[in-house]
Short mmCIF file of C-alpha atoms and ligand atoms in Angstrom, two decimals:
data_model
loop_
_atom_site.label_atom_id
_atom_site.label_comp_id
_atom_site.label_asym_id
_atom_site.label_seq_id
_atom_site.Cartn_x
_atom_site.Cartn_y
_atom_site.Cartn_z
CA MET M 23 0.89 -2.64 -2.94
CA SER M 24 2.05 0.94 -3.36
CA GLN M 25 0.56 3.29 -0.79
CA ASP M 26 1.11 6.94 0.18
CA PRO M 27 1.35 7.29 3.98
CA ASN M 28 -0.11 10.82 3.83
CA CYS M 29 -3.09 9.88 1.66
CA ILE M 30 -6.51 9.69 3.32
CA PHE M 31 -7.89 7.17 0.81
CA CYS M 32 -4.83 4.91 1.23
CA LYS M 33 -5.58 5.00 4.97
CA ILE M 34 -9.21 4.09 4.29
CA ALA M 35 -8.07 1.27 1.95
CA GLU M 36 -5.80 -0.06 4.73
CA GLY M 37 -8.57 0.20 7.33
CA LYS M 38 -6.65 2.83 9.35
CA ILE M 39 -9.52 5.28 8.88
CA PRO M 40 -13.04 3.83 9.11
CA SER M 41 -15.47 3.93 6.21
CA ARG M 42 -18.95 2.64 5.46
CA LYS M 43 -18.06 -0.08 2.98
CA VAL M 44 -20.12 -0.89 -0.08
CA TYR M 45 -17.75 -3.42 -1.67
CA GLU M 46 -14.25 -4.75 -1.13
CA ASP M 47 -11.88 -7.17 -2.81
CA ASP M 48 -8.10 -7.47 -2.85
CA GLU M 49 -7.66 -4.58 -5.32
CA ILE M 50 -10.73 -2.37 -4.98
CA LEU M 51 -12.79 -0.67 -2.27
CA ALA M 52 -16.11 1.15 -2.48
CA PHE M 53 -17.43 3.21 0.44
CA HIS M 54 -20.07 5.86 1.12
CA ASP M 55 -19.08 9.47 0.56
CA ILE M 56 -18.99 11.34 3.87
CA GLN M 57 -20.83 14.34 2.34
CA PRO M 58 -23.35 12.82 -0.07
CA TRP M 59 -24.92 14.96 -2.80
CA ALA M 60 -27.73 12.54 -3.50
CA PRO M 61 -29.60 9.59 -1.95
CA VAL M 62 -26.91 7.27 -3.38
CA HIS M 63 -23.33 8.53 -3.32
CA PHE M 64 -20.36 6.24 -2.93
CA LEU M 65 -16.74 6.27 -4.04
CA LEU M 66 -14.93 3.49 -5.86
CA ILE M 67 -11.14 3.43 -5.42
CA PRO M 68 -8.20 1.20 -6.29
CA LYS M 69 -6.46 0.12 -3.07
CA GLN M 70 -3.10 0.98 -4.63
CA HIS M 71 -2.23 4.67 -4.66
CA ILE M 72 -2.85 6.17 -8.10
CA THR M 73 -2.83 9.95 -7.72
CA SER M 74 -5.47 10.78 -10.33
CA PHE M 75 -6.99 9.72 -13.62
CA ALA M 76 -4.19 11.73 -15.26
CA HIS M 77 -1.75 9.17 -13.79
CA VAL M 78 -3.44 6.13 -15.34
CA GLU M 79 -1.23 3.98 -17.57
CA GLU M 80 -1.87 1.07 -19.89
CA SER M 81 -0.84 -1.37 -17.15
CA HIS M 82 -3.84 -0.18 -15.09
CA ALA M 83 -6.32 -1.22 -17.77
CA PRO M 84 -7.39 -4.55 -16.18
CA LEU M 85 -7.91 -2.85 -12.79
CA LEU M 86 -9.93 0.00 -14.33
CA GLY M 87 -11.94 -2.45 -16.40
CA LYS M 88 -12.82 -4.36 -13.25
CA MET M 89 -13.80 -1.12 -11.47
CA MET M 90 -16.02 -0.01 -14.36
CA SER M 91 -17.71 -3.38 -14.60
CA LEU M 92 -18.61 -3.18 -10.88
CA VAL M 93 -20.39 0.18 -11.21
CA PRO M 94 -23.82 -0.94 -12.51
CA ARG M 95 -24.08 -3.78 -10.01
CA LEU M 96 -23.04 -1.67 -7.01
CA ALA M 97 -25.25 1.25 -8.12
CA GLN M 98 -28.27 -1.03 -8.15
CA GLN M 99 -27.25 -2.69 -4.87
CA GLU M 100 -27.06 0.74 -3.19
CA GLY M 101 -30.49 1.85 -4.38
CA CYS M 102 -30.17 3.42 -7.82
CA ARG M 103 -33.37 2.71 -9.73
CA PRO M 104 -33.13 0.70 -12.96
CA TYR M 105 -32.19 2.28 -16.27
CA PRO M 106 -33.60 4.33 -17.99
CA GLU M 107 -35.87 5.99 -15.39
CA GLY M 108 -33.20 5.60 -12.73
CA GLY M 109 -29.57 5.24 -13.66
CA PHE M 110 -26.66 7.05 -12.04
CA ARG M 111 -23.90 9.60 -12.63
CA LEU M 112 -20.25 8.53 -12.75
CA VAL M 113 -17.79 11.34 -11.97
CA CYS M 114 -14.00 11.41 -11.82
CA ASN M 115 -12.67 14.84 -10.83
CA THR M 116 -9.09 15.16 -12.06
CA GLY M 117 -6.59 17.87 -11.08
CA ASP M 118 -7.27 21.42 -9.96
CA ASP M 119 -9.31 22.39 -13.01
CA GLY M 120 -11.24 19.14 -12.66
CA GLY M 121 -12.13 19.98 -9.05
CA GLN M 122 -10.19 17.09 -7.49
CA GLU M 123 -9.75 17.48 -3.73
CA VAL M 124 -8.49 14.06 -2.69
CA ARG M 125 -5.35 13.09 -4.61
CA HIS M 126 -6.09 9.37 -4.91
CA LEU M 127 -8.01 8.18 -7.98
CA HIS M 128 -11.70 7.78 -7.16
CA PHE M 129 -14.94 7.48 -9.06
CA HIS M 130 -18.08 9.02 -7.59
CA VAL M 131 -21.20 6.95 -8.22
CA ILE M 132 -24.20 9.22 -7.62
CA GLY M 133 -27.87 8.46 -8.02
CA GLY M 134 -31.28 7.91 -6.51
CA PRO M 135 -34.46 9.92 -6.95
CA ARG M 136 -34.02 13.67 -7.47
CA PRO M 137 -33.78 16.43 -6.28
CA TRP M 138 -30.09 16.15 -5.34
CA ARG M 139 -28.19 18.60 -3.18
CA LYS M 140 -25.72 19.24 -6.06
CA GLY M 141 -25.53 18.21 -9.69
P1 LIG Q 21 -13.12 15.08 -5.07
O1 LIG Q 21 -11.67 14.85 -4.75
O2 LIG Q 21 -13.48 16.52 -5.16
O3 LIG Q 21 -13.59 14.28 -6.26
O4 LIG Q 21 -14.00 14.54 -3.88
C1 LIG Q 21 -13.52 13.88 -2.75
C2 LIG Q 21 -14.72 13.29 -2.04
O5 LIG Q 21 -14.25 12.54 -0.96
C3 LIG Q 21 -15.71 14.33 -1.49
O6 LIG Q 21 -17.01 14.09 -2.04
C4 LIG Q 21 -15.67 14.07 0.02
O7 LIG Q 21 -16.92 14.22 0.64
C5 LIG Q 21 -15.16 12.64 0.09
N1 LIG Q 21 -14.46 12.31 1.32
C6 LIG Q 21 -13.43 12.99 1.89
N2 LIG Q 21 -13.03 12.36 3.02
C7 LIG Q 21 -13.81 11.26 3.15
C8 LIG Q 21 -13.89 10.20 4.11
N3 LIG Q 21 -13.07 10.15 5.17
N4 LIG Q 21 -14.84 9.24 3.93
C9 LIG Q 21 -15.67 9.29 2.88
N5 LIG Q 21 -15.63 10.25 1.94
C10 LIG Q 21 -14.72 11.22 2.07
ZN1 LIG Q 22 -3.69 7.03 -1.80
#
C-alpha cells in the first residue's frame, strides 16, 4: 500500500501514532478528530496515501464508494440522531482555498445536537 513517511494520517493508518478508532478494515480507517467541533466529529480516511480529493482518479471509485456507504452507519453508531431531525455534515477540505491542513484525503463526519463550536 502506498504511504508517505512524512504524513501524519499515514502514520495513524499504520498505528505509529495512536488514534481513537471508530472503524477499521484493510483499506479504511475512521478515528475521532483530536479537536472536535461538535458532539460527534470523526475522520474517515483511506489507508493508502491519497493527497487530497483533487488527486482522486477513476481507479479510486470502489474505495470511495465503500467509504461513502460507511458514513450513515458510522454516524449513527457514534451518536448522530436519526434523519431528518438529526443527520450529520460531511466535509472534505481540499487544497489551500478549501482549507485543507492535513495533506491526506479525509472526510469529516460532524453531527450531534447543536450548538456546535464551529459550523
Ligand atoms: P483539515 O485538513 O483542515 O480538513 O483538517 C484536519 C483535521 O485533522 C483537523 O480537524 C484536526 O483537528 C485533525 N487532526 C490533526 N491531527 C490529528 C490527530 N493526530 N488525530 C486526530 N485528528 C487530528
Ligand atoms: Zn498519508
